[in-house]
Coordinates of C-alpha atoms (C1' of nucleotides) in Angstrom, one line a residue:
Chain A
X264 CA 138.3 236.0 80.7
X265 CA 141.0 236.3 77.9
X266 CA 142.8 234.4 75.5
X267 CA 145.0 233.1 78.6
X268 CA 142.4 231.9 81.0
X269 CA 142.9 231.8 84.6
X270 CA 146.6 232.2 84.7
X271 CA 145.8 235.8 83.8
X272 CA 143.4 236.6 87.0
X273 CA 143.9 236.2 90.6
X274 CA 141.5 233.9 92.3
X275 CA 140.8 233.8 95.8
X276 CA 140.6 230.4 97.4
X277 CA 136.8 232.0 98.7
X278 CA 135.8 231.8 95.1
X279 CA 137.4 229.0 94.0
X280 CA 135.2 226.5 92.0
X281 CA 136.7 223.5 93.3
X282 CA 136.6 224.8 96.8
X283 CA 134.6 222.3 98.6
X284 CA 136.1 219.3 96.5
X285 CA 139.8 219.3 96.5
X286 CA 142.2 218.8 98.5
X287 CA 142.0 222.3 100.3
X288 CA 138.1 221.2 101.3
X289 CA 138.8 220.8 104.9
X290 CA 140.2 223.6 105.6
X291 CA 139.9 226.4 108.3
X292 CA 140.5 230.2 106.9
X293 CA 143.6 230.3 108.5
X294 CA 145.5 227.0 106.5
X295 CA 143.9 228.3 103.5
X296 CA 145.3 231.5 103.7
X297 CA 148.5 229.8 104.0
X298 CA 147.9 227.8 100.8
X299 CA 146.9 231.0 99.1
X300 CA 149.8 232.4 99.4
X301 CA 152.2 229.7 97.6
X302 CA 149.6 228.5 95.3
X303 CA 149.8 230.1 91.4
X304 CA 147.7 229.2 88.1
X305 CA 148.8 227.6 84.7
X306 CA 146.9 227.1 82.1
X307 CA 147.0 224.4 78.9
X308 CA 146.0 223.8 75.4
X309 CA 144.3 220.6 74.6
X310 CA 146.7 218.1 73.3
X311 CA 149.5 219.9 75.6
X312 CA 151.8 217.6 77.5
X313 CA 152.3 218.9 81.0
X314 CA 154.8 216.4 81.8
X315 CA 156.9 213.3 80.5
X316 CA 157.0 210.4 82.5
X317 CA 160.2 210.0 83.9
X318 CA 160.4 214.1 84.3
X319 CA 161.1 215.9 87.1
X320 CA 157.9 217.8 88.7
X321 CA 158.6 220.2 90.9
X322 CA 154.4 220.7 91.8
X323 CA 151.7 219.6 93.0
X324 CA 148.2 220.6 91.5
X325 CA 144.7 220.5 91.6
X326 CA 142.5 221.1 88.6
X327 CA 140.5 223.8 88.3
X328 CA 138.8 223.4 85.1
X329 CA 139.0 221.1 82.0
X330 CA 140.5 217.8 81.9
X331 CA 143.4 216.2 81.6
X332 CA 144.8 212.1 81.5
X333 CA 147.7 210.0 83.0
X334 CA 149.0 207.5 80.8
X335 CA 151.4 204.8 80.5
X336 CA 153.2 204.4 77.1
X337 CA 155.1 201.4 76.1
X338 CA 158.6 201.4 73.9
X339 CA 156.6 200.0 71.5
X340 CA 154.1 202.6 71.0
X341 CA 151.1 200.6 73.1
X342 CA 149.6 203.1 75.2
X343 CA 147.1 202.5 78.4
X344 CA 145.9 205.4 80.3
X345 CA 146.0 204.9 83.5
X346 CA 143.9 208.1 85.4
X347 CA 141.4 210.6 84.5
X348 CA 141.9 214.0 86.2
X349 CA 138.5 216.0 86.2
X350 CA 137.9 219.0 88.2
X351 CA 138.8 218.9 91.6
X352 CA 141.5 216.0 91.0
X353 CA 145.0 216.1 92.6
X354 CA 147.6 215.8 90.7
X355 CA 151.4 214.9 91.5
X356 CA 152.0 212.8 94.9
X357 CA 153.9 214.6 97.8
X358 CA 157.4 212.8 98.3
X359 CA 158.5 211.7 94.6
X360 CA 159.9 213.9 92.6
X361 CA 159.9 211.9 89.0
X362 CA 156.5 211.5 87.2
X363 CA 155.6 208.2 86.6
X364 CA 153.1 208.6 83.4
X365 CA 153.0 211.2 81.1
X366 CA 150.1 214.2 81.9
X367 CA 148.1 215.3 79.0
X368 CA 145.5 217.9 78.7
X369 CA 143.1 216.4 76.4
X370 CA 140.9 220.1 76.8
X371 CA 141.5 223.7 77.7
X372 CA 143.3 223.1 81.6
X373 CA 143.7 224.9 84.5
X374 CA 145.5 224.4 87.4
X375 CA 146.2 225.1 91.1
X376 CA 150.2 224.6 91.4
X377 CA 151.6 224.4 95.0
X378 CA 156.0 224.4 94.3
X379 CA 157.0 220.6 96.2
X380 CA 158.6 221.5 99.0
X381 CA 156.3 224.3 100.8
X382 CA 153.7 222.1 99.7
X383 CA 154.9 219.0 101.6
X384 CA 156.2 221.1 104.8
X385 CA 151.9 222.1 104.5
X386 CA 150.9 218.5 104.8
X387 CA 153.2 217.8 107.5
X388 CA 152.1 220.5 109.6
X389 CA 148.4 220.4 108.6
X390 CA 146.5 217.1 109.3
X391 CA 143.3 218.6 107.2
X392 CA 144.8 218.7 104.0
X393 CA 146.4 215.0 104.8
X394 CA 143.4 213.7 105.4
X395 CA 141.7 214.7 102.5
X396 CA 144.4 213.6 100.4
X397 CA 144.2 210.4 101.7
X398 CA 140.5 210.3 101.6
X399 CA 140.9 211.2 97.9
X400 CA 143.5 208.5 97.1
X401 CA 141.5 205.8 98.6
X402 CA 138.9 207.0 95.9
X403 CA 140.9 207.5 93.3
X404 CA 142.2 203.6 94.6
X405 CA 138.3 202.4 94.1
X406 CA 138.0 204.0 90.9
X407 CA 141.3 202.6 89.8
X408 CA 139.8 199.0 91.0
X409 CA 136.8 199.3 89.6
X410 CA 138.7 200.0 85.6
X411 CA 140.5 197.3 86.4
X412 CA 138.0 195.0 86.3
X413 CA 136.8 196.9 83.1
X414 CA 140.5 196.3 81.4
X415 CA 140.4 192.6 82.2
X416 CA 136.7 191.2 81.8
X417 CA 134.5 192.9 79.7
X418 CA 133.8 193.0 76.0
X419 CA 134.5 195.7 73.4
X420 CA 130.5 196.4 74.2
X421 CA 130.7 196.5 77.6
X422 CA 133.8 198.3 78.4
X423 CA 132.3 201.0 75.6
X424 CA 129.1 201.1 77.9
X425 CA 130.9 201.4 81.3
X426 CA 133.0 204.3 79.8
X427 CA 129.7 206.2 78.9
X428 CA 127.5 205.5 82.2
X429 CA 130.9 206.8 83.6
X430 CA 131.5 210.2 81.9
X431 CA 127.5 210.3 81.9
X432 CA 126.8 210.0 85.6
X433 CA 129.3 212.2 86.6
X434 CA 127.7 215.2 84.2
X435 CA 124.5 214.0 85.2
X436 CA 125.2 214.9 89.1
X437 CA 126.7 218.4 87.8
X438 CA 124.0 219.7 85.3
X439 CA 121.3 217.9 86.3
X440 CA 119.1 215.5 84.4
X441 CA 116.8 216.9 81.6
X442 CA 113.3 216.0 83.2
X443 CA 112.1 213.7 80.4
X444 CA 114.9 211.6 82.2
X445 CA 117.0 211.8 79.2
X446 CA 120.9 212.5 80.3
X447 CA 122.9 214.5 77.5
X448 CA 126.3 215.2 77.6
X449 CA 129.8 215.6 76.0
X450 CA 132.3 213.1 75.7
X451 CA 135.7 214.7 76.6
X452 CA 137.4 211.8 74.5
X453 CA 138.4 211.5 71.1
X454 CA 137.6 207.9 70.1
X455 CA 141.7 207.4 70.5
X456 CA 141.8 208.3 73.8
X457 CA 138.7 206.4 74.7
X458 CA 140.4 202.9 73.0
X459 CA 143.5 204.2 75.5
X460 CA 140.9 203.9 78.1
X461 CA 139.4 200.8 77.7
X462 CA 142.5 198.8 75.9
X463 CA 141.0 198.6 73.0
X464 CA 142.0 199.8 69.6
X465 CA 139.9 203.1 67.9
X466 CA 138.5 200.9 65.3
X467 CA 137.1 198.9 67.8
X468 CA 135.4 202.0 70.2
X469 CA 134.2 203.6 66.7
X470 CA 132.5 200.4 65.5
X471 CA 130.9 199.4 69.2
X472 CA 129.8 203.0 69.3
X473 CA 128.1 202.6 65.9
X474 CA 126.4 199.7 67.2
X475 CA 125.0 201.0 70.8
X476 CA 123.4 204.0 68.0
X477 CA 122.4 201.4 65.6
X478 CA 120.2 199.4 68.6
X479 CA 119.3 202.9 70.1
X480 CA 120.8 202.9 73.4
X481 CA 122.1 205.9 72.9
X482 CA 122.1 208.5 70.2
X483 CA 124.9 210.7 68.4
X484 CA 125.3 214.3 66.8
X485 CA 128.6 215.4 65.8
X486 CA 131.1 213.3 67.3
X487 CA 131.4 214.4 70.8
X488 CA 127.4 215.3 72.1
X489 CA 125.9 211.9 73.4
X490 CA 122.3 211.5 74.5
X491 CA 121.3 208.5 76.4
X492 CA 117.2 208.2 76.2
X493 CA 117.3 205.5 79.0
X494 CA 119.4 205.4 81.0
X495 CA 118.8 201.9 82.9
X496 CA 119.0 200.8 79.2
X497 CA 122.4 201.6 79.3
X498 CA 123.8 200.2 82.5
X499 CA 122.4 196.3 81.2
X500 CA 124.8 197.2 78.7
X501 CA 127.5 197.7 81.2
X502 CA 127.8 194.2 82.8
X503 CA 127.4 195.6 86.2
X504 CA 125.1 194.8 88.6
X505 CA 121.1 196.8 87.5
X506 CA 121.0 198.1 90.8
X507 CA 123.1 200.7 91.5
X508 CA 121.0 202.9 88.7
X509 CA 121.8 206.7 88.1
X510 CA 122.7 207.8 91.4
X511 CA 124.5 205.1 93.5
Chain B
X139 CA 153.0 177.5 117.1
X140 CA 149.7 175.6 117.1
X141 CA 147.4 174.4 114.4
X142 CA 145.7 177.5 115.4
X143 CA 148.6 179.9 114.3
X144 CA 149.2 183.9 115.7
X145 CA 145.2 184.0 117.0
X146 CA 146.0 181.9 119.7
X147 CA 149.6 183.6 121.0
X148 CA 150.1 187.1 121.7
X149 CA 152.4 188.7 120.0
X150 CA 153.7 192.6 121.5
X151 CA 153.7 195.1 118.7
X152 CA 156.8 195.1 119.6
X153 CA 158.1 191.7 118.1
X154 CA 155.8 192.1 115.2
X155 CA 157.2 190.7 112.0
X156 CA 155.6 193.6 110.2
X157 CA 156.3 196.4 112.7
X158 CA 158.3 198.7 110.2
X159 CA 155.9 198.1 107.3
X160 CA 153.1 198.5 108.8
X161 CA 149.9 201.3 109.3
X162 CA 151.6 201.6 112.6
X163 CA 155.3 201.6 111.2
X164 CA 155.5 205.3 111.9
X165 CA 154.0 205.4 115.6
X166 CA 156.0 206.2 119.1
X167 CA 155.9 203.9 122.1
X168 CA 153.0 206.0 123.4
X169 CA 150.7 205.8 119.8
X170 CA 151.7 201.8 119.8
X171 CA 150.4 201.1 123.1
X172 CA 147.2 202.4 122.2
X173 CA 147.1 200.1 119.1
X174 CA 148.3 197.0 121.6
X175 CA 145.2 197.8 123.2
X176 CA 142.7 197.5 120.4
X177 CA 144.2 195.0 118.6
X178 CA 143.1 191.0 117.9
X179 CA 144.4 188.5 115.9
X180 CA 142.9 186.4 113.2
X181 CA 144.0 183.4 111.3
X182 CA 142.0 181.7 108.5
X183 CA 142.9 178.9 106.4
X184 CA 143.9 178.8 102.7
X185 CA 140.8 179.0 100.2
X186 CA 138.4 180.9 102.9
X187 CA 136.9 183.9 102.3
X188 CA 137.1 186.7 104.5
X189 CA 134.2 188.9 103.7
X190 CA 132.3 188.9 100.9
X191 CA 131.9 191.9 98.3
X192 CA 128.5 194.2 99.9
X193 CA 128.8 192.3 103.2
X194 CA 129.5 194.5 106.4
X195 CA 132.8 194.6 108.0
X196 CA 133.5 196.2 110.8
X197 CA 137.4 195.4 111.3
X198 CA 139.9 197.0 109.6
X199 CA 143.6 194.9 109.8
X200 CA 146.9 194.5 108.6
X201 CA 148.5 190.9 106.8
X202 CA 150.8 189.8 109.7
X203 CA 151.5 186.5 107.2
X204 CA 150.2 185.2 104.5
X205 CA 148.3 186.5 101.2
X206 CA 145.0 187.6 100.7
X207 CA 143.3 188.6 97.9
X208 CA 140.6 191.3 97.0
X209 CA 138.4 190.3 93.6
X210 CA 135.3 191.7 91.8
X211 CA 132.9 188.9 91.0
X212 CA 130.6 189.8 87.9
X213 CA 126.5 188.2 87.9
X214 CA 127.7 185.9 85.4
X215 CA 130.8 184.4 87.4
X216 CA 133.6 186.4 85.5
X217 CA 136.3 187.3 88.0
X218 CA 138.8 189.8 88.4
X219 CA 141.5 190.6 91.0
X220 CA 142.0 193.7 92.2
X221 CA 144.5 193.5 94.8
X222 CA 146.6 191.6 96.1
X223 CA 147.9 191.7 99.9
X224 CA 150.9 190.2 101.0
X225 CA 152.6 190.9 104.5
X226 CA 152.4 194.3 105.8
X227 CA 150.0 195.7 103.5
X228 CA 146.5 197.2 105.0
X229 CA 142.5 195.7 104.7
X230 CA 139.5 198.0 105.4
X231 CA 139.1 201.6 104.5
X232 CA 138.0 203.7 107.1
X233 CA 135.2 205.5 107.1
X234 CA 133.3 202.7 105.1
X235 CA 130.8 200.0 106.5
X236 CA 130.6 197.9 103.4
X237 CA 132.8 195.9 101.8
X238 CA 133.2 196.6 97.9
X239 CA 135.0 193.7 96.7
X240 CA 135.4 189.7 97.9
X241 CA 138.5 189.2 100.6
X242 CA 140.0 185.7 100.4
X243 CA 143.1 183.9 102.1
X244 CA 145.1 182.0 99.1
X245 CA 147.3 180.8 102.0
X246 CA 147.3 180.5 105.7
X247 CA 146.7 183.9 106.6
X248 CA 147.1 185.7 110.2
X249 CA 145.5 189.3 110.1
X250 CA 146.0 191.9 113.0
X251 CA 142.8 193.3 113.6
X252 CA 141.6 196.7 114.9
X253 CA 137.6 197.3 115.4
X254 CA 136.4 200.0 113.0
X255 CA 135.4 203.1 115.3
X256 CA 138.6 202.8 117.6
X257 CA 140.3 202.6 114.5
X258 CA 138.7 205.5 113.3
X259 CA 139.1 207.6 116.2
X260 CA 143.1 206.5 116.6
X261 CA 143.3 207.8 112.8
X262 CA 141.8 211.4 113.5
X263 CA 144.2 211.8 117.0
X264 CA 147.5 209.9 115.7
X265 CA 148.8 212.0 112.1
X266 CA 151.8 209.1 111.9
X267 CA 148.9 206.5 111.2
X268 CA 147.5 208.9 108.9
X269 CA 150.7 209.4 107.4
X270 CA 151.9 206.1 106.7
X271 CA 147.9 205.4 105.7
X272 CA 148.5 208.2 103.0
X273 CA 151.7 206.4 101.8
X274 CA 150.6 202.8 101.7
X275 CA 147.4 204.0 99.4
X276 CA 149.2 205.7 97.1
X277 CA 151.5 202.8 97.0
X278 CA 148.9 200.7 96.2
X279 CA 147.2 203.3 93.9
X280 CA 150.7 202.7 91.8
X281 CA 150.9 199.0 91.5
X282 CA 147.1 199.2 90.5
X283 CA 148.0 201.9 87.5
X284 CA 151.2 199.2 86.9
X285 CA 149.1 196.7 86.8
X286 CA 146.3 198.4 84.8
X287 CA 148.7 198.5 81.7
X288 CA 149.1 194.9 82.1
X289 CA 145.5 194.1 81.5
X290 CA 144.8 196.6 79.1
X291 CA 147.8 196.5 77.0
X292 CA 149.6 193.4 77.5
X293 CA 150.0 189.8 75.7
X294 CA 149.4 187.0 77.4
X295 CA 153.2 186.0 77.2
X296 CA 154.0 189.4 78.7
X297 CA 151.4 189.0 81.2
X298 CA 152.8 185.6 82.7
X299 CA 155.9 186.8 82.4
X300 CA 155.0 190.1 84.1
X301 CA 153.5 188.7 87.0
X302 CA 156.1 186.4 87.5
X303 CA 158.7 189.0 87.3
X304 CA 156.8 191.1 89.9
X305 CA 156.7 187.9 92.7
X306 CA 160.3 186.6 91.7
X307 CA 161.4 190.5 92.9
X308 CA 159.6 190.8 96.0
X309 CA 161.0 187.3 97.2
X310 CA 164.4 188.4 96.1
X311 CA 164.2 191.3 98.2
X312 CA 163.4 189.2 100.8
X313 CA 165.0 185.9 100.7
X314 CA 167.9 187.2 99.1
X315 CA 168.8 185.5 95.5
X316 CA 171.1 182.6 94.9
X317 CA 174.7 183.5 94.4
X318 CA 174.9 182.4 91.0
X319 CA 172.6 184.7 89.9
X320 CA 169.1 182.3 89.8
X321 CA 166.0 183.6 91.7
X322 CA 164.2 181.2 93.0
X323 CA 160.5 181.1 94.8
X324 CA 157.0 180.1 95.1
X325 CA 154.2 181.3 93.3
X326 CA 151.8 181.9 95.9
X327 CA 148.9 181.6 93.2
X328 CA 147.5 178.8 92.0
X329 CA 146.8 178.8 87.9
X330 CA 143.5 180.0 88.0
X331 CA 144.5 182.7 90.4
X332 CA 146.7 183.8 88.0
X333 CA 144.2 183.9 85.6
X334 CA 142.2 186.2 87.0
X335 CA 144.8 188.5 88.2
X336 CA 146.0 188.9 84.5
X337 CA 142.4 188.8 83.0
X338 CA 142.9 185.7 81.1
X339 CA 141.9 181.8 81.6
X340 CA 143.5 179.2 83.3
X341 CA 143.9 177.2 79.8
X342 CA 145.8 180.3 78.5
X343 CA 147.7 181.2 81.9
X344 CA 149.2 177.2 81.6
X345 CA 150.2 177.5 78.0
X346 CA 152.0 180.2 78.1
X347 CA 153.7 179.3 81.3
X348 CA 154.9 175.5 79.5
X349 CA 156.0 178.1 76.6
X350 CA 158.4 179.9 78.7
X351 CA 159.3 176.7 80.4
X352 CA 160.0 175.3 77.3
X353 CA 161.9 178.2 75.9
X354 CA 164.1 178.1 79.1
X355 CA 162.9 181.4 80.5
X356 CA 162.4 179.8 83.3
X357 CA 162.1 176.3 85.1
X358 CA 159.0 175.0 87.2
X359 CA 159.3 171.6 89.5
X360 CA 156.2 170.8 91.2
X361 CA 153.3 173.5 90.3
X362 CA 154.8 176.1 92.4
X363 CA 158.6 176.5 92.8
X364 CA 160.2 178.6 89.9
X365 CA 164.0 179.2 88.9
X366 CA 164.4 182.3 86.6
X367 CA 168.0 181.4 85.5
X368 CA 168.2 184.9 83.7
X369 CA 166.2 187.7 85.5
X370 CA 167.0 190.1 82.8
X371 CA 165.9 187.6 80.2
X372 CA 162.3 187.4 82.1
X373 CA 162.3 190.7 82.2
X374 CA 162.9 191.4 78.5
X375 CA 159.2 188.7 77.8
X376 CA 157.3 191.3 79.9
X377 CA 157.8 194.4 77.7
X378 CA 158.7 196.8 80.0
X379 CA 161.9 199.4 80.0
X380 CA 164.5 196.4 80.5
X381 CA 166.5 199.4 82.5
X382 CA 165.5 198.9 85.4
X383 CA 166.2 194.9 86.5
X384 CA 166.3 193.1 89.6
X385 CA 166.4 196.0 92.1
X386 CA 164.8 199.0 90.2
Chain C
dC137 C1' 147.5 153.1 96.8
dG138 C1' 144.1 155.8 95.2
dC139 C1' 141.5 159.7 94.9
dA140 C1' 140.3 164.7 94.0
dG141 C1' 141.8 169.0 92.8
dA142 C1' 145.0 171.2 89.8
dA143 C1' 147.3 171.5 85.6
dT144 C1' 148.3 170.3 80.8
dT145 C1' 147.3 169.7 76.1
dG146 C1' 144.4 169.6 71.8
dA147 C1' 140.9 171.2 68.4
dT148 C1' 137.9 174.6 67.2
dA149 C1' 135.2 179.0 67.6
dC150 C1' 135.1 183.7 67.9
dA151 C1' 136.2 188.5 69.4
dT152 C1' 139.2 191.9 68.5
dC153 C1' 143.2 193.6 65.9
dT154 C1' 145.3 194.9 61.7
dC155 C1' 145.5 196.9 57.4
dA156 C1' 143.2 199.6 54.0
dA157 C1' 139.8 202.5 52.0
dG158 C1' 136.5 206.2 52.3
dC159 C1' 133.8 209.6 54.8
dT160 C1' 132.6 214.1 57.3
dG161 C1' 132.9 218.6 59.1
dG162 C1' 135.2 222.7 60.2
dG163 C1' 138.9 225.7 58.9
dT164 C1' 141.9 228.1 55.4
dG165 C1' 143.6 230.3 51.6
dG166 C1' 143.0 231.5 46.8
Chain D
dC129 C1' 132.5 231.9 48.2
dC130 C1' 134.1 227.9 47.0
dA131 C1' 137.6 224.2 46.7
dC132 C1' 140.7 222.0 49.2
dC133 C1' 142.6 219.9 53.2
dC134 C1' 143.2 217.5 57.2
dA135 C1' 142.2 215.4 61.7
dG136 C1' 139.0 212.6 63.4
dC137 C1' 136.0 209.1 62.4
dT138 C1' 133.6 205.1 60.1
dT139 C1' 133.4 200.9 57.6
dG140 C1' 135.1 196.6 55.4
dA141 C1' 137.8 192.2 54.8
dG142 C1' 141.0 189.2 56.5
dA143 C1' 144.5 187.7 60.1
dT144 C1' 145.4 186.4 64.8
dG145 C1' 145.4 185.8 69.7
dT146 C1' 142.7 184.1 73.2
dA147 C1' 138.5 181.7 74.8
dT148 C1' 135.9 177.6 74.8
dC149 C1' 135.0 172.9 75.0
dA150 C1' 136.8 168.4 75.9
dA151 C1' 140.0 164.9 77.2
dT152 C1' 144.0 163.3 79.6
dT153 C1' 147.7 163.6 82.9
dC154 C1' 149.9 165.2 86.9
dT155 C1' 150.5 166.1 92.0
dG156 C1' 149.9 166.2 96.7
dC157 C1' 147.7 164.1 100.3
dG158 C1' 144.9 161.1 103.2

DNA sequence: CGCAGAATTGATACATCTCAAGCTGGGTGG
DNA sequence: CCACCCAGCTTGAGATGTATCAATTCTGCG
């Protein structure tokens, strides 16, 4: 794949990566052959604004690959991100036209653009996709509940913790556990965006970060590649119930 | 009406305060009467909890009147709302057993009940449910993200002031405002409520609330009523775009 | 009238923010 | 090839907003 990414090839929906997880998931080869033929690639640089809040959109997307955030900004400068699009995430909402956050891409992105209108003629006439998209919303509503309680009870320490079992559950379900039950992964946050995250400033994330390596609950190399030795460890350091554990 | 409120009339979908707000706002005669058939009312009194967070529930309902709220409880007794449901708005998600968060009635409360699996199989035959389901969710998915830059990026001045803004424009809607300009209402919350809707304490919640009384921002008699002489003035303590006013 | 829950107010403690100074690693140009 | 540079990060010291602990004082209601 060149310099351009996706944008550049033609993938079939058959292929897709996302196929089984978006909002396309439930459907029969006939509706996906009509969303095949509206739907087109872009592709963004990390750090690229897709849109402005308050701009027009005229699509709706999934993403394919990479990752990209929604966030609030005040006219003060005080930012709060408000959603965390990973692969597979929907982005846009059928029936407005103005975004109401800015969209960043915070890494290499690529998405699945359906144009508004055929898109929304689709949902009318296909129940599938509408019930996916609902089923996904009332997830994307859980996770949104379950930050929330993040944002407005825990500590500096905790809220750090919750943000790693987060991003480190998720990559632990994808690539698998290493079998000394160590998880290792990449945080796709600068420490900026994580204290946009969590409400909390970057000299804040950096110095509760230092201290969760410091005690050894998790370790550190470069800036970004996180391992997490036990994982159990981790989640006391959350605040949430032990239970759940790696896989709930 | 009796001490025991709706659960003891019957009301036809048809006279339902909530008919045109509703999950079932969308259906035809045909789709309602299938609703009429399934349907119960409840009615529980102020302070009583509904379900509690991890218990089953196998109802999913809409507020006919009152206000409900949905809160995370942490081991240690910290407490955090995550939704609040007025009138109209929907309890339940289909397609799950459990409940994830603690449901209590802050006020009489009269809920219109469907049994889950009925419910479940009206959503899969009727798209105008699934529709309007789609809609209310990712109306609710937007006052969450709204109110997830309150906790995360607010004061606690512009928190009060916030949430205070938010119920003195839902009433206004309603109850129409005072022709000289003054909103007045009820907080349906009582201080601690407050508190942890905002993700503060009660001590905090009070003292900024005798600030903006005392600064004139607005005027309390009793615990509950409020006049906000100046909407735009309340609106300019919350920090948000002051574009957008009474009606935005 | 009197009581219990709800709210206010005060004094102090503490977590996080703010401001400021250095560090680190990867990339670039001389 | 090395010196420099810069964004991202770390660390420190002090300021500040909110929590905590502790009395009172209201308010609505039986």
């Amino acid at each position: 794949m060149g310099k351009f990414g996706l944008a550049e090839t033609h993938l079939t929906c058959g292929d897709c990566p996302i196929r089984h997880r978006a909002v396309c998931a439930r459907c029969e080869t006939e509706e996906l052959a009509a969303l095949e033929e509206t739907k087109y690639y872009r592709d963004y640089e990390p750090g690229q604004t897709i849109v402005w809040g308050g701009d027009e959109m005229d699509f709706v997307a999934s993403v394919v690959s990479g990752v990209a955030t929604l966030s609030h900004t005040m006219e003060d400068g005080r930012r709060q991100m408000v959603g965390l699009l990973l692969p597979s995430d929907f982005l846009g909402r059928p029936g407005r036209r103005l975004a109401p956050y800015d969209v960043t891409a915070v890494s290499k992105l690529t998405l699945c653009c359906f144009r508004r209108a055929p898109f929304e003629d689709l949902l009318l006439s296909t129940p599938a996709i509408n019930r996916r998209l609902l089923e996904m919303t009332l997830d994307e509503l859980d996770a949104a509940r379950e930050w929330m309680l993040i944002l407005g009870r825990k500590t500096a320490r905790e809220k750090i913790a919750s943000l790693i079992a987060i991003v480190g559950r998720r990559d632990a379900a994808l690539h698998m556990m290493r079998a000394d039950g160590q998880v290792v992964f990449d945080l796709p946050l600068t420490r900026e965006a994580m204290a946009d995250y969590l409400g909390l400033t970057l000299e804040t994330v950096s110095r509760q970060i230092s201290a969760l390596k410091r005690e050894g609950v998790i370790r550190i190399e470069g800036n970004r590649h996180v391992t997490v030795p036990d994982f159990p460890r981790l989640m006391e350091e959350t605040g949430d119930d032990t239970d759940g554990g790696l896989l709930s």
